[in-house]
Coordinates of C-alpha atoms in Angstrom, one line a residue:
X22 CA 112.0 59.7 110.8
X23 CA 108.3 60.7 110.7
X24 CA 106.5 61.4 107.5
X25 CA 106.4 65.2 108.0
X26 CA 110.2 65.3 108.6
X27 CA 110.7 63.4 105.3
X28 CA 108.5 65.9 103.5
X29 CA 110.4 68.8 105.0
X30 CA 113.7 67.2 103.7
X31 CA 112.1 66.9 100.2
X32 CA 110.8 70.5 100.3
X33 CA 114.3 71.7 101.4
X34 CA 115.7 69.9 98.4
X35 CA 113.3 71.9 96.2
X36 CA 110.3 69.6 95.8
X37 CA 107.2 71.8 95.7
X38 CA 104.8 68.9 95.8
X39 CA 106.2 67.8 99.2
X40 CA 105.4 71.2 100.7
X41 CA 102.0 71.0 99.0
X42 CA 101.3 67.8 101.0
X43 CA 102.4 69.5 104.2
X44 CA 100.0 72.4 103.3
X45 CA 97.1 70.1 102.8
X46 CA 97.8 68.1 105.9
X47 CA 98.2 71.1 108.3
X48 CA 96.0 73.9 106.8
X49 CA 92.9 73.0 108.9
X50 CA 94.7 73.1 112.2
X51 CA 96.6 76.3 111.2
X52 CA 93.2 77.9 110.5
X53 CA 91.8 76.9 113.9
X54 CA 94.8 78.4 115.6
X55 CA 94.5 81.5 113.5
X56 CA 90.8 81.9 114.4
X57 CA 91.8 81.9 118.1
X58 CA 94.7 84.3 117.6
X59 CA 93.6 86.8 114.9
X60 CA 90.5 88.7 113.9
X61 CA 88.1 86.9 111.7
X62 CA 88.9 88.9 108.6
X63 CA 92.7 88.1 108.8
X64 CA 92.5 84.3 109.3
X65 CA 93.2 83.3 105.7
X66 CA 95.9 85.9 105.3
X67 CA 97.6 84.8 108.6
X68 CA 97.6 81.2 107.5
X69 CA 98.9 82.0 104.0
X70 CA 101.6 84.2 105.4
X71 CA 102.7 81.7 108.0
X72 CA 103.0 78.9 105.4
X73 CA 104.9 81.3 103.1
X74 CA 107.3 82.3 105.9
X75 CA 107.9 78.6 106.9
X76 CA 108.6 77.7 103.2
X77 CA 111.1 80.5 103.0
X78 CA 112.8 79.2 106.1
X79 CA 112.9 75.7 104.7
X80 CA 114.3 76.8 101.3
X81 CA 116.9 78.9 103.1
X82 CA 118.2 75.8 104.9
X83 CA 116.7 76.9 108.2
X84 CA 113.3 76.2 109.8
X85 CA 112.0 72.9 111.1
X86 CA 113.9 69.7 111.0
X87 CA 111.3 67.8 112.9
X88 CA 108.0 68.9 114.4
X89 CA 106.8 70.8 111.3
X90 CA 103.3 71.2 112.8
X91 CA 104.6 72.9 116.0
X92 CA 106.9 75.2 114.0
X93 CA 104.0 76.1 111.7
X94 CA 101.6 76.8 114.5
X95 CA 104.2 79.0 116.2
X96 CA 104.5 80.9 112.9
X97 CA 100.7 81.3 112.8
X98 CA 100.6 82.8 116.3
X99 CA 103.5 85.1 115.6
X100 CA 101.9 86.4 112.4
X101 CA 98.6 86.9 114.2
X102 CA 100.3 88.9 116.9
X103 CA 102.3 91.0 114.4
X104 CA 99.0 91.9 112.6
X105 CA 97.4 92.7 115.9
X106 CA 100.2 95.1 116.7
X107 CA 99.9 96.8 113.3
X108 CA 96.2 97.1 113.6
X109 CA 96.5 98.9 117.0
X110 CA 98.9 101.4 115.4
X111 CA 96.3 102.6 113.0
X112 CA 92.9 103.0 114.6
X113 CA 90.4 105.0 112.6
X114 CA 88.7 107.8 114.6
X115 CA 85.3 109.0 113.6
X116 CA 84.9 112.8 113.4
X117 CA 88.6 113.6 113.3
X118 CA 87.9 116.7 111.2
X119 CA 86.1 118.3 114.1
X120 CA 89.1 117.8 116.4
X121 CA 91.6 119.5 114.1
X122 CA 91.8 123.1 113.2
X123 CA 93.7 124.3 110.2
X124 CA 96.9 126.0 111.0
X125 CA 98.5 128.8 109.1
X126 CA 102.0 128.4 108.1
X127 CA 104.4 131.4 108.7
X128 CA 104.9 133.8 105.8
X129 CA 108.7 133.3 106.2
X130 CA 111.2 131.1 107.9
X131 CA 112.1 133.8 110.4
X132 CA 110.3 132.0 113.3
X133 CA 112.1 128.8 112.5
X134 CA 115.5 130.5 112.3
X135 CA 114.9 132.4 115.5
X136 CA 113.8 129.1 117.2
X137 CA 116.9 127.4 115.8
X138 CA 119.2 130.1 117.2
X139 CA 117.8 129.5 120.7
X140 CA 119.0 125.9 120.7
X141 CA 122.3 124.8 122.3
X142 CA 125.2 124.8 119.9
X143 CA 125.5 121.1 119.9
X144 CA 121.9 120.6 119.0
X145 CA 122.2 123.2 116.2
X146 CA 125.3 121.3 114.8
X147 CA 123.6 117.9 114.9
X148 CA 120.4 119.2 113.3
X149 CA 122.3 121.0 110.6
X150 CA 124.4 117.9 109.8
X151 CA 121.4 115.5 109.8
X152 CA 118.7 117.6 108.3
X153 CA 120.4 120.1 106.0
X154 CA 123.6 118.3 105.0
X155 CA 121.8 114.9 104.9
X156 CA 124.4 113.0 106.8
X157 CA 123.7 109.8 108.6
X158 CA 124.2 109.3 112.3
X159 CA 127.0 106.8 111.8
X160 CA 128.9 109.4 109.7
X161 CA 128.7 111.9 112.6
X162 CA 129.5 109.5 115.3
X163 CA 133.3 109.8 115.1
X164 CA 133.3 113.6 114.8
X165 CA 131.2 113.9 117.9
X166 CA 132.9 111.2 119.9
X167 CA 129.6 109.3 120.2
X168 CA 128.0 106.1 119.0
X169 CA 125.6 106.2 116.1
X170 CA 122.8 105.4 118.5
X171 CA 123.8 108.3 120.7
X172 CA 123.9 110.7 117.6
X173 CA 120.3 109.5 116.7
X174 CA 119.1 110.1 120.2
X175 CA 120.8 113.6 120.2
X176 CA 119.1 114.4 116.9
X177 CA 115.7 113.3 118.3
X178 CA 116.1 115.5 121.4
X179 CA 117.3 118.4 119.1
X180 CA 114.2 118.1 116.9
X181 CA 112.0 118.0 119.9
X182 CA 113.7 121.1 121.3
X183 CA 113.3 122.9 117.9
X184 CA 109.7 122.0 117.8
X185 CA 109.1 123.3 121.3
X186 CA 111.0 126.5 120.7
X187 CA 109.2 127.1 117.4
X188 CA 105.8 126.5 118.9
X189 CA 106.6 128.7 121.9
X190 CA 107.5 131.5 119.6
X191 CA 104.5 131.2 117.3
X192 CA 101.9 130.6 120.0
X193 CA 103.2 133.5 122.0
X194 CA 102.7 135.8 119.0

């Protein structure tokens, strides 16, 4: 058994110093991989999170048995990719204020009610149960003869239909 594998066994048994040795031994290479995979500002966070995730796996009885380094570097790449995806979801836009115009909300809910009444009966029922009654899709599934996923999809389509009907009414006025 190689030295890293022995340290993993000790860390799995609860020895924090063994994991500390693994950290010191592999931190530099983890940082090099993180520099290639993540933006410069995230390198330290990516490495720290990867080591934390690997430690959690080891303590949970999972994770590497051998090849600690390969397991760690894979965790580094996955964490860098996860952060990259999250960063793309939230891209700041300069001058967003100039692109948006304030909207006026209706004085009453008459427009919403009228738009709701234009929806098919099945959509009305699903929206009422999900949004007003606060029921969960898995609770409605048996009543509707659908799977919970199908109820969720139906709710999504019904919300989109309500949104379209409402906008059609308010923009036409």
